[in-house]
Short mmCIF file of C-alpha atoms in Angstrom, two decimals:
data_model
loop_
_atom_site.label_atom_id
_atom_site.label_comp_id
_atom_site.label_asym_id
_atom_site.label_seq_id
_atom_site.Cartn_x
_atom_site.Cartn_y
_atom_site.Cartn_z
CA MET A 1 0.00 0.00 0.00
CA SER A 2 1.34 3.42 -0.94
CA ILE A 3 2.30 5.82 1.85
CA PHE A 4 0.78 8.60 -0.29
CA ASN A 5 -2.79 7.27 -0.13
CA ASN A 6 -4.75 9.57 -2.51
CA ILE A 7 -1.94 12.02 -3.32
CA ILE A 8 -1.81 10.97 -6.97
CA GLY A 9 -0.16 13.92 -8.77
CA GLU A 10 2.77 14.25 -6.40
CA GLU A 11 3.39 10.50 -6.26
CA ASN A 12 3.40 10.23 -10.04
CA ILE A 13 5.94 13.03 -10.40
CA ILE A 14 8.23 11.46 -7.79
CA LYS A 15 8.08 8.09 -9.54
CA GLU A 16 8.58 9.72 -12.96
CA SER A 17 11.65 11.53 -11.62
CA SER A 18 13.35 8.14 -11.32
CA LYS A 19 13.94 8.34 -15.08
CA MET A 20 16.61 10.91 -14.29
CA MET A 21 18.42 8.27 -12.23
CA ASP A 22 18.24 5.88 -15.19
CA VAL A 23 20.05 8.51 -17.26
CA ALA A 24 22.53 9.14 -14.43
CA LYS A 25 23.32 5.41 -14.43
CA LEU A 26 23.96 5.45 -18.18
CA MET A 27 26.23 8.48 -17.83
CA ASN A 28 28.13 7.02 -14.89
CA ASP A 29 28.68 3.72 -16.72
CA GLU A 30 29.99 5.56 -19.78
CA ALA A 31 32.21 7.74 -17.59
CA LYS A 32 33.74 4.64 -15.97
CA VAL A 33 34.67 3.30 -19.41
CA ILE A 34 36.26 6.62 -20.37
CA PHE A 35 38.23 6.77 -17.11
CA LYS A 36 39.40 3.16 -17.51
CA ASN A 37 40.55 3.67 -21.11
CA GLU A 38 41.92 7.15 -20.29
CA SER A 39 40.31 8.31 -23.52
CA GLY A 40 37.02 8.37 -25.37
CA SER A 41 34.37 10.68 -26.70
CA HIS A 42 32.23 13.14 -24.81
CA GLN A 43 29.51 12.76 -27.44
CA LYS A 44 27.58 9.91 -25.81
CA ILE A 45 27.68 11.72 -22.47
CA LYS A 46 26.20 14.80 -24.15
CA GLU A 47 23.48 12.68 -25.74
CA TYR A 48 22.52 11.29 -22.34
CA GLU A 49 22.57 14.80 -20.89
CA GLU A 50 20.19 15.96 -23.62
CA LEU A 51 17.89 13.01 -22.88
CA GLY A 52 17.85 14.12 -19.27
CA ASP A 53 16.93 17.63 -20.37
CA THR A 54 13.83 16.29 -22.11
CA TYR A 55 12.78 14.56 -18.89
CA VAL A 56 13.40 17.76 -16.92
CA LEU A 57 11.14 19.77 -19.24
CA SER A 58 8.41 17.15 -19.02
CA LEU A 59 8.63 16.98 -15.22
CA LEU A 60 8.60 20.76 -14.84
CA GLU A 61 5.59 20.98 -17.12
CA SER A 62 3.77 18.47 -14.92
CA ILE A 63 4.78 20.31 -11.76
CA THR A 64 3.60 23.71 -12.99
CA SER A 65 0.39 22.43 -14.61
CA GLY A 66 -1.50 22.40 -11.31
CA SER A 67 -1.18 18.68 -10.56
CA ILE A 68 0.58 19.26 -7.22
CA SER A 69 -0.05 21.28 -4.08
CA PRO A 70 0.98 24.96 -4.61
CA ASN A 71 2.89 25.08 -1.31
CA LEU A 72 5.22 22.31 -2.57
CA LEU A 73 5.83 23.77 -6.02
CA ASP A 74 9.15 25.45 -5.16
CA ASP A 75 10.53 22.33 -3.47
CA PHE A 76 9.54 20.15 -6.42
CA VAL A 77 11.24 22.52 -8.88
CA LYS A 78 14.40 22.60 -6.76
CA TYR A 79 14.33 18.80 -6.48
CA ILE A 80 14.20 18.34 -10.26
CA ASP A 81 16.92 20.99 -10.68
CA LYS A 82 19.17 19.01 -8.34
CA GLU A 83 18.60 15.85 -10.35
CA ASP A 84 19.51 17.82 -13.45
CA ASP A 85 22.66 19.08 -11.70
CA ILE A 86 23.78 15.46 -11.24
CA LEU A 87 23.77 15.01 -15.02
CA ASP A 88 25.33 18.39 -15.73
CA PHE A 89 28.20 17.91 -13.29
CA THR A 90 28.83 14.40 -14.64
CA SER A 91 29.14 15.89 -18.12
CA ASN A 92 31.48 18.60 -16.80
CA LEU A 93 33.63 16.01 -15.04
CA VAL A 94 34.09 13.88 -18.15
CA GLN A 95 34.77 16.92 -20.31
CA GLU A 96 37.46 18.13 -17.89
CA PHE A 97 39.01 14.65 -17.75
CA LEU A 98 39.24 14.43 -21.54
CA MET A 99 40.52 17.98 -21.93
CA TYR A 100 43.97 17.38 -20.48
CA LYS A 101 46.22 14.43 -19.63
CA PRO A 102 48.96 15.17 -17.10
CA ILE A 103 52.50 14.12 -17.97
CA GLU A 104 53.31 13.40 -14.31
CA PRO A 105 52.75 9.65 -13.59
CA GLU A 106 51.82 10.29 -9.96
CA ALA A 107 49.13 12.73 -11.05
CA GLN A 108 47.72 10.22 -13.53
CA GLN A 109 47.55 7.57 -10.81
CA LEU A 110 45.90 9.95 -8.38
CA ILE A 111 43.26 11.00 -10.90
CA LEU A 112 42.37 7.50 -12.09
CA LYS A 113 42.15 6.05 -8.59
CA SER A 114 40.08 8.97 -7.30
CA LEU A 115 37.66 9.07 -10.22
CA ASN A 116 37.13 5.32 -10.08
CA ASN A 117 36.30 5.68 -6.39
CA PHE A 118 33.93 8.55 -7.13
CA SER A 119 32.23 6.48 -9.84
CA GLU A 120 31.58 3.69 -7.34
CA LEU A 121 30.08 6.19 -4.90
CA ASN A 122 27.91 7.64 -7.68
CA GLU A 123 26.62 4.16 -8.44
CA LYS A 124 25.63 3.73 -4.79
CA ALA A 125 23.98 7.15 -4.69
CA ILE A 126 21.99 6.43 -7.88
CA TYR A 127 20.73 3.17 -6.38
CA LEU A 128 19.80 4.82 -3.08
CA LEU A 129 18.00 7.83 -4.58
CA LYS A 130 16.12 5.62 -7.05
CA ASN A 131 14.94 3.51 -4.14
CA MET A 132 13.86 6.65 -2.27
CA GLN A 133 11.74 7.54 -5.29
CA SER A 134 9.90 4.21 -5.22
CA THR A 135 9.70 3.15 -1.58
CA ASP A 136 6.34 2.79 0.15
CA ASN A 137 7.88 2.62 3.62
CA ARG A 138 8.61 5.68 5.77
CA LYS A 139 11.33 3.99 7.81
CA ASN A 140 13.04 2.78 4.64
CA LEU A 141 12.87 6.31 3.21
CA LYS A 142 14.72 7.71 6.23
CA GLU A 143 17.32 4.95 6.10
CA LEU A 144 18.01 5.51 2.40
CA HIS A 145 18.33 9.25 3.04
CA THR A 146 20.87 8.58 5.80
CA GLU A 147 22.87 6.28 3.52
CA ILE A 148 23.08 8.97 0.81
CA LYS A 149 24.52 11.36 3.39
CA LYS A 150 27.15 8.74 4.28
CA VAL A 151 28.07 8.35 0.61
CA GLU A 152 28.42 12.12 0.26
CA ARG A 153 30.78 12.23 3.25
CA GLU A 154 32.91 9.49 1.68
CA GLY A 155 33.12 11.70 -1.41
CA ASP A 156 34.26 14.63 0.74
CA ASN A 157 37.11 12.47 2.04
CA ILE A 158 38.23 11.60 -1.50
CA LYS A 159 38.07 15.26 -2.52
CA ASP A 160 40.16 16.26 0.50
CA ARG A 161 42.78 13.62 -0.34
CA MET A 162 42.92 14.89 -3.93
CA PHE A 163 43.45 18.44 -2.70
CA LYS A 164 46.19 17.38 -0.28
CA SER A 165 47.99 15.30 -2.91
CA ALA A 166 47.76 18.11 -5.45
CA TYR A 167 49.43 20.48 -2.98
CA ASP A 168 52.03 17.93 -1.82
CA LEU A 169 53.16 16.72 -5.24
CA ASN A 170 55.53 18.78 -7.36
CA LEU A 171 53.12 19.39 -10.23
CA SER A 172 52.85 21.89 -13.03
CA TYR A 173 50.21 24.56 -12.49
CA LYS A 174 48.13 23.12 -15.33
CA THR A 175 48.10 19.66 -13.74
CA PHE A 176 47.41 21.11 -10.29
CA TYR A 177 44.44 23.12 -11.61
CA HIS A 178 43.16 20.08 -13.54
CA ILE A 179 43.12 17.93 -10.38
CA ILE A 180 41.35 20.63 -8.37
CA GLN A 181 38.69 21.04 -11.06
CA LEU A 182 38.11 17.28 -11.27
CA ALA A 183 37.77 17.08 -7.50
CA HIS A 184 35.24 19.92 -7.45
CA TYR A 185 33.08 18.45 -10.24
CA ALA A 186 33.13 14.96 -8.72
CA ASP A 187 32.20 16.36 -5.31
CA ASP A 188 29.46 18.51 -6.85
CA ILE A 189 27.80 15.36 -8.21
CA LEU A 190 27.55 13.79 -4.76
CA ASP A 191 26.48 17.10 -3.20
CA SER A 192 23.62 17.18 -5.70
CA PHE A 193 22.57 13.65 -4.74
CA GLU A 194 22.46 14.71 -1.10
CA ASP A 195 20.54 17.91 -1.89
CA ALA A 196 18.03 16.00 -4.02
CA SER A 197 17.49 13.47 -1.23
CA ASP A 198 17.04 16.29 1.31
CA LEU A 199 14.39 17.90 -0.86
CA LEU A 200 12.68 14.60 -1.59
CA ILE A 201 12.33 13.67 2.07
CA THR A 202 11.06 17.19 2.84
CA ILE A 203 8.43 16.86 0.09
CA VAL A 204 7.31 13.39 1.15
CA PHE A 205 6.98 14.22 4.82
CA SER A 206 5.14 17.44 3.97
CA LEU A 207 2.66 15.39 1.98
CA LEU A 208 2.21 12.97 4.87
CA SER A 209 1.87 15.60 7.61
#
């Protein structure tokens, strides 16, 4: 039995928003291949990003068409924007990775190890948020939300290690800047997962209050 009872419009939008996580999974899988091969094309990532944009427009149209409670409209819009940010930052991360390859072996090792770790965390976050979007259990919703926050904190630790290594290693300025940018984009992805989960749990518990 659904925890939403007769709240049809809002429930449908939340469940439809899971399509964004399907796109995020496609993008993350493609990113992992690019990181592993240390090369590739940004084209497929852009195509997935554009697919996500079509879902965003459709979701926003549903949100603003009067199918949800007016007092939740702003939170719903912010929630969809955060899902969109996940795709945008993933695209930015891959683009930055492909833009420059450091000549320093230690920098290459740092980047590949860190991005592979971030990709694994993204996979966890996608799974958790997608389950938040479909669960019919309040306790499970809270637990999934807590797990996403744990994943985000793990990402913070990786980002901090990247920053420290970038400062400690004797790197060219271009390589140093490249590592910092990668760390920021990767961290932004996980921040967006956390923000989306925060908004989603706020929306759901507002509906149930």
